Rosetta silent file (secondary structure, phi, psi, omega in degrees, C-alpha in Angstrom):
SEQUENCE: MAPIMAEKSPPSRHLGTNINHTLVKKDGWRWWYRKYAPGDTLLEGLEKDAREAKKGLWSDPQPMPPWEWRKRKSR
SCORE:     score description
SCORE:     0.000 S_00000001
   1 L     0.000  124.173  178.290   20.039   -0.677    2.626 S_00000001
   2 L   -81.520  135.945  178.111   17.421    0.581    0.186 S_00000001
   3 L   -66.802  157.542  178.202   15.729   -2.107   -1.932 S_00000001
   4 E   -86.936  147.294 -179.045   16.231   -2.157   -5.682 S_00000001
   5 E  -111.345  150.082  170.909   13.304   -1.269   -7.915 S_00000001
   6 E   -82.463  111.392 -174.042   12.150   -2.681  -11.227 S_00000001
   7 L  -108.315 -162.952 -173.463   12.396    0.428  -13.377 S_00000001
   8 L   -79.969   -4.103 -179.793   11.857    1.463  -16.971 S_00000001
   9 L   -65.751  156.777  178.544   15.093    0.000  -18.280 S_00000001
  10 L   -56.068  152.776 -179.477   14.812   -2.963  -20.631 S_00000001
  11 L   -53.808  134.243  176.970   14.429   -6.279  -18.796 S_00000001
  12 L   -78.750  126.331 -177.431   17.725   -7.445  -17.355 S_00000001
  13 E  -124.302  141.336  176.236   18.522  -10.845  -18.773 S_00000001
  14 E  -144.159  114.281 -178.884   21.136  -13.378  -17.822 S_00000001
  15 L    53.149   41.010  177.010   21.154  -16.766  -19.496 S_00000001
  16 L    80.973    5.030  179.920   17.506  -16.362  -20.507 S_00000001
  17 E  -103.377  132.794  175.538   16.338  -15.383  -17.013 S_00000001
  18 E   -82.271  109.289 -175.720   14.576  -12.077  -16.431 S_00000001
  19 H   -62.878  -38.933  178.243   16.423  -10.703  -13.409 S_00000001
  20 H   -56.968  -46.767 -178.566   13.639   -8.212  -12.593 S_00000001
  21 H   -64.084  -40.874  179.684   11.115  -11.048  -12.329 S_00000001
  22 H   -63.268  -45.791 -177.932   13.459  -13.153  -10.198 S_00000001
  23 H   -70.044  -32.823  179.836   14.169  -10.312   -7.784 S_00000001
  24 H   -71.618  -49.285 -173.068   10.511   -9.268   -7.517 S_00000001
  25 H   -95.697  -60.248 -170.995    9.014  -12.707   -6.893 S_00000001
  26 H   -61.585  -46.963 -175.432   11.531  -15.388   -6.017 S_00000001
  27 L   -97.514  -22.175 -179.740   13.715  -13.322   -3.722 S_00000001
  28 L    68.991   24.800 -176.570   11.300  -10.535   -2.790 S_00000001
  29 L  -107.693   18.432 -179.512   14.080   -7.923   -2.976 S_00000001
  30 E  -142.955  141.165  176.622   12.614   -5.681   -5.624 S_00000001
  31 E   -90.958  150.484  167.849    9.557   -3.448   -5.856 S_00000001
  32 E   -83.341  111.981 -176.807    7.357   -3.175   -8.906 S_00000001
  33 L   -88.393   95.029 -173.338    7.898    0.522   -9.681 S_00000001
  34 L   -59.253  -29.767 -179.395    4.501    1.441  -11.113 S_00000001
  35 L   -59.931  -38.688 -175.177    5.688    4.840  -12.333 S_00000001
  36 L  -101.140  -12.318  178.561    8.001    3.224  -14.887 S_00000001
  37 L  -136.149   56.121 -178.019    6.094    0.015  -15.602 S_00000001
  38 L   -64.488  139.714  177.172    2.426    1.009  -15.392 S_00000001
  39 L    73.930    9.933  179.102    0.029   -1.749  -16.215 S_00000001
  40 L   -79.570   91.177 -174.507    2.690   -4.467  -16.104 S_00000001
  41 H   -67.039  -25.631  177.420    0.392   -7.212  -14.860 S_00000001
  42 H   -67.034  -51.304  178.227    3.209   -9.759  -14.731 S_00000001
  43 H   -62.813  -36.532  177.960    5.292   -7.669  -12.295 S_00000001
  44 H   -59.130  -47.087  179.756    2.121   -6.824  -10.378 S_00000001
  45 H   -66.283  -39.996  179.107    1.358  -10.519   -9.890 S_00000001
  46 H   -63.595  -42.809  178.641    4.948  -11.388   -8.991 S_00000001
  47 H   -65.048  -40.803  178.779    5.057   -8.673   -6.332 S_00000001
  48 H   -59.536  -44.389  178.808    1.695   -9.827   -4.958 S_00000001
  49 H   -61.080  -44.016  179.975    3.023  -13.399   -4.679 S_00000001
  50 H   -65.073  -41.089  177.929    6.166  -12.220   -2.882 S_00000001
  51 H   -60.394  -48.391 -178.302    4.121  -10.062   -0.484 S_00000001
  52 H   -63.584  -33.830  179.420    1.799  -12.943    0.371 S_00000001
  53 H   -84.212   -4.872 -178.946    4.763  -15.290    0.918 S_00000001
  54 L    54.230   46.184  178.671    6.503  -12.601    3.044 S_00000001
  55 L   -90.306  146.689  173.108    9.717  -12.992    1.071 S_00000001
  56 H    55.887 -127.225 -176.838   12.620  -10.561    1.252 S_00000001
  57 H   -65.429  -18.002  179.871   11.581   -7.010    2.019 S_00000001
  58 H   -77.981   -4.673  174.431    7.990   -8.192    2.463 S_00000001
  59 H   -74.842  -18.036  175.153    8.984   -9.946    5.696 S_00000001
  60 L   -78.044  130.438 -178.771    8.988   -6.453    7.235 S_00000001
  61 L   -64.160  -23.116  179.298    5.459   -5.580    8.432 S_00000001
  62 L  -137.753   68.703  179.556    5.849   -2.012    7.080 S_00000001
  63 L   -66.317  143.719 -179.232    8.361   -1.934    4.226 S_00000001
  64 L  -104.018  123.190  177.464    9.090    1.551    2.907 S_00000001
  65 L   -58.888  144.115 -177.525    9.205    2.042   -0.855 S_00000001
  66 H   -58.374  -35.016  179.962   12.565    3.437   -1.980 S_00000001
  67 H   -66.580  -30.746  175.311   10.916    6.518   -3.521 S_00000001
  68 H   -74.272  -41.379  179.055    9.428    7.348   -0.092 S_00000001
  69 H   -59.143  -44.152 -179.977   12.740    6.670    1.648 S_00000001
  70 H   -64.398  -39.374  177.598   14.520    9.072   -0.737 S_00000001
  71 H   -59.845  -44.343 -178.782   11.901   11.794   -0.098 S_00000001
  72 H   -68.400  -36.937 -179.229   12.411   11.526    3.658 S_00000001
  73 H   -70.890  -25.096 -175.849   16.218   11.504    3.379 S_00000001
  74 L   -86.017   -5.069 -179.914   16.222   14.659    1.224 S_00000001
  75 L   -75.850    0.000    0.000   14.382   16.756    3.835 S_00000001
């Protein structure tokens, strides 16, 4: 299963909660996709927190970014 990325789409909101932020930090199941959100220091910090806490995909010692996974699968 490839992880979901926080992309350039407007923030996903549900009952006042930013889903991108929840998935990046709280659950650790989303990457901060720098290509589409360059300089987003909030997402950068949330991903850093999730990495340090080894949450979600960060529990893997060598998680593969989805953009790398897609490159390898297309060969």
